[in-house]
Coordinates of N, CA and C in Angstrom, one line a residue:
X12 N -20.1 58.5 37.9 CA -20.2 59.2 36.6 C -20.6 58.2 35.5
X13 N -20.4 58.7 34.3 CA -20.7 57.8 33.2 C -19.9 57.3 32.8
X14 N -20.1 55.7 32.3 CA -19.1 54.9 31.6 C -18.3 55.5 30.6
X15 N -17.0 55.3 30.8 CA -16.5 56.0 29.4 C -16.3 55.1 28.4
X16 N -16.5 54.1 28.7 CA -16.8 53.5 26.8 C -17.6 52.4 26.9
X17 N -18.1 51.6 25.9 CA -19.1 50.9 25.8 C -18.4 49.3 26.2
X18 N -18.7 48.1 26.1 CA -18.0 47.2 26.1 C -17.3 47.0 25.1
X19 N -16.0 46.5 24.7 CA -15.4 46.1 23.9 C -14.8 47.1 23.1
X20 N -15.3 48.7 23.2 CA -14.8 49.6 22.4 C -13.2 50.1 23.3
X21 N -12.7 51.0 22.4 CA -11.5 51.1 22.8 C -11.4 52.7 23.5
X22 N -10.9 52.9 24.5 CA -11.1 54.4 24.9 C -10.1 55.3 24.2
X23 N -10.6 56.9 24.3 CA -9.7 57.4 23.6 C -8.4 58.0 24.5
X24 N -8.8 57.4 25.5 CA -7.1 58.2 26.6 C -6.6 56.3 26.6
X25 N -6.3 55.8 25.6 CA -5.2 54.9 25.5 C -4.1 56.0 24.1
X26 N -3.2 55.3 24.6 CA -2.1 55.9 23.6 C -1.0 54.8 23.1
X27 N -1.0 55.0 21.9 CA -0.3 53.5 21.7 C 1.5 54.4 21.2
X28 N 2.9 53.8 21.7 CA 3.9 54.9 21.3 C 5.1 54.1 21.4
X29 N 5.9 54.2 22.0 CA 7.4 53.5 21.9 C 7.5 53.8 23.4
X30 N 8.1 52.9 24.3 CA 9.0 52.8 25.5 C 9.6 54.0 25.9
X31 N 9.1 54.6 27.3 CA 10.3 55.8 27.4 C 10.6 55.7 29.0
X32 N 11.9 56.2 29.0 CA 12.6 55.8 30.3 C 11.7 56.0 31.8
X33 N 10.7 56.7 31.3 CA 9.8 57.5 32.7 C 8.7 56.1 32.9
X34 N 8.7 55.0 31.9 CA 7.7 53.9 31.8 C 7.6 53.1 33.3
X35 N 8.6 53.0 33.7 CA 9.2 52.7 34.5 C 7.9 52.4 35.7
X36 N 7.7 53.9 36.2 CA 6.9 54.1 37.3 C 5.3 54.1 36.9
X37 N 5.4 53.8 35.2 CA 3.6 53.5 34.7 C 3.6 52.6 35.1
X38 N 4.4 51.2 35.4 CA 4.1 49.2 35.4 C 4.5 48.7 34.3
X39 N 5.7 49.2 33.5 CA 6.0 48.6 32.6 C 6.5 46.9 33.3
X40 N 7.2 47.0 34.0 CA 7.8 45.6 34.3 C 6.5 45.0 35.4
X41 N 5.7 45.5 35.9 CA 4.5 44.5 36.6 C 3.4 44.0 35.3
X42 N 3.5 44.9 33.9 CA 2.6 44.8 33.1 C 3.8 43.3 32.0
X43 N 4.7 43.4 32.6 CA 5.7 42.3 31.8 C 5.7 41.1 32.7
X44 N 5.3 41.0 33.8 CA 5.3 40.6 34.8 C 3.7 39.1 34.4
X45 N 2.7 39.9 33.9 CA 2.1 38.9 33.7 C 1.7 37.8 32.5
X46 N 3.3 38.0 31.7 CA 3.5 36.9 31.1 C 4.9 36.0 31.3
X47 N 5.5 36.4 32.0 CA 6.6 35.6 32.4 C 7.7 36.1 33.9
X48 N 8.1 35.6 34.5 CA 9.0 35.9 35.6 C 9.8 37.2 35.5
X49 N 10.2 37.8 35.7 CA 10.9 39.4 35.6 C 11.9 39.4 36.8
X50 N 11.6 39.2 37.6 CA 12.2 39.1 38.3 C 12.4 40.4 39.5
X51 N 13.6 40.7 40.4 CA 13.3 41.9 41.0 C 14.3 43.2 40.3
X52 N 13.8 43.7 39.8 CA 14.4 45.0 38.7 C 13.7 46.2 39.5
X53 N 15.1 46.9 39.7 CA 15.1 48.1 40.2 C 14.8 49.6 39.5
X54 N 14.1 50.7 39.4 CA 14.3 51.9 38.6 C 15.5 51.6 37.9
X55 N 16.7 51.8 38.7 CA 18.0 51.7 38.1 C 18.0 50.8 37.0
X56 N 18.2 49.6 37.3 CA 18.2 48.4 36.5 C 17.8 48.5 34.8
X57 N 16.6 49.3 35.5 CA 15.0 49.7 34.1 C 15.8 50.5 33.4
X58 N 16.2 52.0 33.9 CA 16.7 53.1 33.0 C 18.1 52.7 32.4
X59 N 19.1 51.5 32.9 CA 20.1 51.0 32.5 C 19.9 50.4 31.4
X60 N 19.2 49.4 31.1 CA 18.4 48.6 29.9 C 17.7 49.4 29.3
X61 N 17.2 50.1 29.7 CA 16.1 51.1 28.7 C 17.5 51.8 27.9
X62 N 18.6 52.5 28.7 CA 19.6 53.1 27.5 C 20.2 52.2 26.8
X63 N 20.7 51.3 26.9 CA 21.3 50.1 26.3 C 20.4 49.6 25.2
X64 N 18.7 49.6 25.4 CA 18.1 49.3 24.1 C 17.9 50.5 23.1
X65 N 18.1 51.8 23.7 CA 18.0 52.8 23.2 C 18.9 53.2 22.0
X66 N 20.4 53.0 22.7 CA 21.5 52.9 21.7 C 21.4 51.8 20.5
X67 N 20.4 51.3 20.5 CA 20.3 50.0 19.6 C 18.9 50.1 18.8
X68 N 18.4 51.4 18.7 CA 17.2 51.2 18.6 C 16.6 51.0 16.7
X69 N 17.3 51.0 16.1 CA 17.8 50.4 14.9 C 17.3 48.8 15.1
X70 N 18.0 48.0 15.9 CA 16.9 46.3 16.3 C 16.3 46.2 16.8
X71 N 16.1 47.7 18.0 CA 14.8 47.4 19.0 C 13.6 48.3 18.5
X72 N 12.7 47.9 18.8 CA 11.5 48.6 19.3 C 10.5 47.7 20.1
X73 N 10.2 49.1 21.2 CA 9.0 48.6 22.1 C 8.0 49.0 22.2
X74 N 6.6 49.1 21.5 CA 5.6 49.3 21.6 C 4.7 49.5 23.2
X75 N 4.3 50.6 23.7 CA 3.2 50.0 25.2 C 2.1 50.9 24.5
X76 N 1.0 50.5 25.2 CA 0.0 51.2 25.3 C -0.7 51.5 26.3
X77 N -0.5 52.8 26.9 CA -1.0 53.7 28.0 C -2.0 54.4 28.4
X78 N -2.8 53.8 29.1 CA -4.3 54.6 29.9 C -3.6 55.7 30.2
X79 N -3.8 57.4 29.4 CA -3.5 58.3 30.3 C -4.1 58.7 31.3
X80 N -5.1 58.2 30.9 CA -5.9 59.1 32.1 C -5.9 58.2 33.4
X81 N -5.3 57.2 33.5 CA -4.7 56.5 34.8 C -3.3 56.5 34.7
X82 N -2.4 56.9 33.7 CA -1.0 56.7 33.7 C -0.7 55.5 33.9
X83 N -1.3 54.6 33.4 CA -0.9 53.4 33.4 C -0.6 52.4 32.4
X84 N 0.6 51.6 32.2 CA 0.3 50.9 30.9 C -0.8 50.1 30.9
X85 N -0.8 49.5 29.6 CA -2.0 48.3 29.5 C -1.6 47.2 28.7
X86 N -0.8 47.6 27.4 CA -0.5 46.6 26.8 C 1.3 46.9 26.5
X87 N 1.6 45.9 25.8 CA 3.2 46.1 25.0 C 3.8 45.1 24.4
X88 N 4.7 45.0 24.1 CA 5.3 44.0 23.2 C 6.3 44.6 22.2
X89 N 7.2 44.0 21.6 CA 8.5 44.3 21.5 C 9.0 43.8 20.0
X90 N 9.4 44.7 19.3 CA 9.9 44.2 17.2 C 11.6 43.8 18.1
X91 N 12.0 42.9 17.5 CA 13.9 42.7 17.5 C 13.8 42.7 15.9
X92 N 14.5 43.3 15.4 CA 15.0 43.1 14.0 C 16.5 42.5 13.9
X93 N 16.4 41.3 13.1 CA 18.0 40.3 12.8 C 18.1 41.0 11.7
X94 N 19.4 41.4 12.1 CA 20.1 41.6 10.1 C 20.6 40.3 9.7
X95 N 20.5 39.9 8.4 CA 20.3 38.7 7.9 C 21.6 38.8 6.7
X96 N 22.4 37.5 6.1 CA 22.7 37.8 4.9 C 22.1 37.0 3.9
X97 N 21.2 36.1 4.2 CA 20.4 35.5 3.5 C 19.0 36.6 3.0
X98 N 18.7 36.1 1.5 CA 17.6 37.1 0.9 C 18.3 38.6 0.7
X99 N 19.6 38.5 0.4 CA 20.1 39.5 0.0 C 20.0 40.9 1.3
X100 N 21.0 39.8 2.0 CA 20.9 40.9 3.0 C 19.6 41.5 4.0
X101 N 18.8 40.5 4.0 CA 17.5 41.5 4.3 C 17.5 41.3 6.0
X102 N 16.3 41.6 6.3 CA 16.2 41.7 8.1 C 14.8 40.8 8.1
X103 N 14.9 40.1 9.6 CA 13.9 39.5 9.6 C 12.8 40.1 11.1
X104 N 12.0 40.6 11.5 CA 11.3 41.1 12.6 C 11.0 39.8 13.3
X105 N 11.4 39.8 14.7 CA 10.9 39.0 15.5 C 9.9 39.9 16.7
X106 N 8.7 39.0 16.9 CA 8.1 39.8 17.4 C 7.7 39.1 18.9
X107 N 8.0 39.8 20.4 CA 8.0 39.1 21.5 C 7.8 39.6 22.7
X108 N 7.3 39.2 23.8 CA 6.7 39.7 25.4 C 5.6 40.8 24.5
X109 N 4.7 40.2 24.1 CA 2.9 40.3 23.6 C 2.7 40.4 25.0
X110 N 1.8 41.6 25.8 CA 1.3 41.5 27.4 C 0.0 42.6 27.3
X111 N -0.8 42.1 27.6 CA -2.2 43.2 27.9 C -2.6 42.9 29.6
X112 N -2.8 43.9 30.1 CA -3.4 43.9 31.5 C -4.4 42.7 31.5
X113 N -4.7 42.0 32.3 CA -5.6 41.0 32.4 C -6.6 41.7 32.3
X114 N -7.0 42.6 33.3 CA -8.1 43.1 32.9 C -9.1 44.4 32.1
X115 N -8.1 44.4 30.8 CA -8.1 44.5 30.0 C -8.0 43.7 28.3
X116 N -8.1 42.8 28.4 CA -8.3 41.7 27.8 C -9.2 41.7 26.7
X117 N -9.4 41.2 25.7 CA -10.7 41.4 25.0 C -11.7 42.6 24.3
X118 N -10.5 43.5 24.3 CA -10.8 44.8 23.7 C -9.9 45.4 22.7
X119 N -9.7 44.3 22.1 CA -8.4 44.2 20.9 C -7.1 45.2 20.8
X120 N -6.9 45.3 22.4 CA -5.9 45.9 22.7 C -4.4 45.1 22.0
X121 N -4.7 43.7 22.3 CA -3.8 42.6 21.8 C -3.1 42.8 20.2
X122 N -4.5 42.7 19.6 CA -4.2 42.8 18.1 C -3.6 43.8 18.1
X123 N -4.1 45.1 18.3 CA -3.5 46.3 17.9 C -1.9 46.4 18.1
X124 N -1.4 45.8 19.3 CA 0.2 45.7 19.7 C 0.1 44.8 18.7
X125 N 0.2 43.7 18.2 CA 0.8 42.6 17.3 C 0.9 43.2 15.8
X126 N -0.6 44.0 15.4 CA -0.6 45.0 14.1 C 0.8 46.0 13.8
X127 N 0.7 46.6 14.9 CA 1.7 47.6 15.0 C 2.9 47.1 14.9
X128 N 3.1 46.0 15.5 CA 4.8 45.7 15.2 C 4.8 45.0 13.9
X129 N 3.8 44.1 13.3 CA 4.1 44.0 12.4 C 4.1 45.5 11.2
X130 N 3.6 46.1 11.4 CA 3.6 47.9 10.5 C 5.3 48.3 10.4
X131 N 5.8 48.0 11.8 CA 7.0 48.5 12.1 C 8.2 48.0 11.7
X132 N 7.4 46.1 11.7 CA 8.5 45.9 10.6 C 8.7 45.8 9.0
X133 N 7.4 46.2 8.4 CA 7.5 46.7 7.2 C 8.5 47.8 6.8
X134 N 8.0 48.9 7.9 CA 8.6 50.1 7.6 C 10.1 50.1 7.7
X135 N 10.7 49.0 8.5 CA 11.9 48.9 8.9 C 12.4 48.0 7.8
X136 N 12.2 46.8 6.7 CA 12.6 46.9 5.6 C 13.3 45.3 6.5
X137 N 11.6 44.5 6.8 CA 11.9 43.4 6.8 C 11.1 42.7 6.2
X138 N 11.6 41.1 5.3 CA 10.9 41.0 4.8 C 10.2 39.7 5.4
X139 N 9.9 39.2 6.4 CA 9.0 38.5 7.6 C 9.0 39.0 8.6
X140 N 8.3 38.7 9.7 CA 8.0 38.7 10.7 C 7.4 37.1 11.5
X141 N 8.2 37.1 12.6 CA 7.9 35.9 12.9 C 8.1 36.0 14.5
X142 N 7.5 34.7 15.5 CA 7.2 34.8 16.7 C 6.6 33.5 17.2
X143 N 7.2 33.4 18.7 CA 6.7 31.9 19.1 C 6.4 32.3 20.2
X144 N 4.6 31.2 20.3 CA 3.8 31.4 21.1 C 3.5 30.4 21.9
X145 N 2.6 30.1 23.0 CA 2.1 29.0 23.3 C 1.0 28.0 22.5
X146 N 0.7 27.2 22.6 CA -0.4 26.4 21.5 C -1.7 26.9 22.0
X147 N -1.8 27.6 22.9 CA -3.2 28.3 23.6 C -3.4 29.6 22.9
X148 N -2.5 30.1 22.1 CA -2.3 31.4 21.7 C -2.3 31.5 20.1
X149 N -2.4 30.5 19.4 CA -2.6 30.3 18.0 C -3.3 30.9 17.5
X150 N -4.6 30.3 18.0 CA -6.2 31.4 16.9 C -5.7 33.1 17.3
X151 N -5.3 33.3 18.2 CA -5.5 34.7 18.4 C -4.0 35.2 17.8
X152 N -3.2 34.8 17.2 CA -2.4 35.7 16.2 C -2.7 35.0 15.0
X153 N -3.2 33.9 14.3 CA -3.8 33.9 13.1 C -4.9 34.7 12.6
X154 N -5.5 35.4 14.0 CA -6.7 36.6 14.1 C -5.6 38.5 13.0
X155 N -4.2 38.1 13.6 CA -3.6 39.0 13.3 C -2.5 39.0 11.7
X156 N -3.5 37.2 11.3 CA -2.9 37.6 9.7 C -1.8 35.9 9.7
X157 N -1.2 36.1 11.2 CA -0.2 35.0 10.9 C -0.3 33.7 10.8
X158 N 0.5 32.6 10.8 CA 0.2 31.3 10.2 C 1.5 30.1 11.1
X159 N 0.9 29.0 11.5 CA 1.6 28.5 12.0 C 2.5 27.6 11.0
X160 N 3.9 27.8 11.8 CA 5.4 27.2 10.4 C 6.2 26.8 11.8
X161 N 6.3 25.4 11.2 CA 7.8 25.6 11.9 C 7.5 24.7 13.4
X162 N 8.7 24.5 13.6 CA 8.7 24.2 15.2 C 9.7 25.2 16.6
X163 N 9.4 25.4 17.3 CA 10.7 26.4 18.2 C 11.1 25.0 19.0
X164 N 12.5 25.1 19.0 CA 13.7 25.0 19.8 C 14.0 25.5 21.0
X165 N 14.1 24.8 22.2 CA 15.0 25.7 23.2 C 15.2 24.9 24.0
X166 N 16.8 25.6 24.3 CA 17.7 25.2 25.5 C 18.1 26.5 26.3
X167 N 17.8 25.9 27.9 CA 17.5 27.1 28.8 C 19.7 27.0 29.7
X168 N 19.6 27.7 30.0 CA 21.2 27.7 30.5 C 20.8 28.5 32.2

């Protein structure tokens, strides 16, 4: 058949939405999978955590973005909102597990998850957004506005 989109354009059976418990059996956790260890997580496990973020969904939000017409995810990434009492109470968006299909890559599937959560944390009534990346990953969220500050800290347990 014919290509359905050109190079680099974006097709129109992606859908970009919030996490839902049926995600599960799209590849949410194989599509999380190709940025860090996951580990072995069961349906169960998935729909247990999926309610637990749900009841919370006030600091969570999860962004995917889904080929329907393969039922598959492609991209996602994740707002945490800190309530803060510094700055008069405000909240700060952390933004984290940024994942696009590999090969899907390069079709500003990326930016668009990074765009959106930063939108989400506007709307949610924070007044930064912030996020730690690898040093390979720099140009491509200063592509999405942001600016390198700071150093990250971590101790693993």
């Amino acid at each position: 058949g014919a290509p359905r989109r050109a190079r680099g354009r974006m097709k129109e059976d992606l859908q970009v939405r919030e996490l839902r418990a049926d995600d599960f059996g799209k590849g949410y956790v194989q599509l999380l999978s190709k940025l860090a260890s996951v580990g072995d997580i069961s349906e169960d496990m998935f729909k247990e955590r999926f309610q637990q973020l749900r009841e919370r969904a006030g600091e969570y939000f999860i962004l995917v973005i889904e080929d329907t017409a393969k039922a598959t995810l492609v991209g996602a990434g994740t707002l945490l909102v800190e309530f803060k009492f510094i700055h008069a109470c405000s909240k700060v968006g952390h933004i984290e597990d940024v994942v696009v299909l590999p090969e899907t890559r390069g079709k500003g599937l990326g930016l668009l998850v990074v765009n959106t959560l930063v939108e989400e944390a506007k709307k949610r009534g924070c007044y930064k957004v912030i996020l730690d990346c690898d040093e390979k990953n720099i140009d491509f969220y200063k592509k999405a506005g942001m600016e390198r500050k700071e150093v990250q800290m971590v101790k693993y347990f």
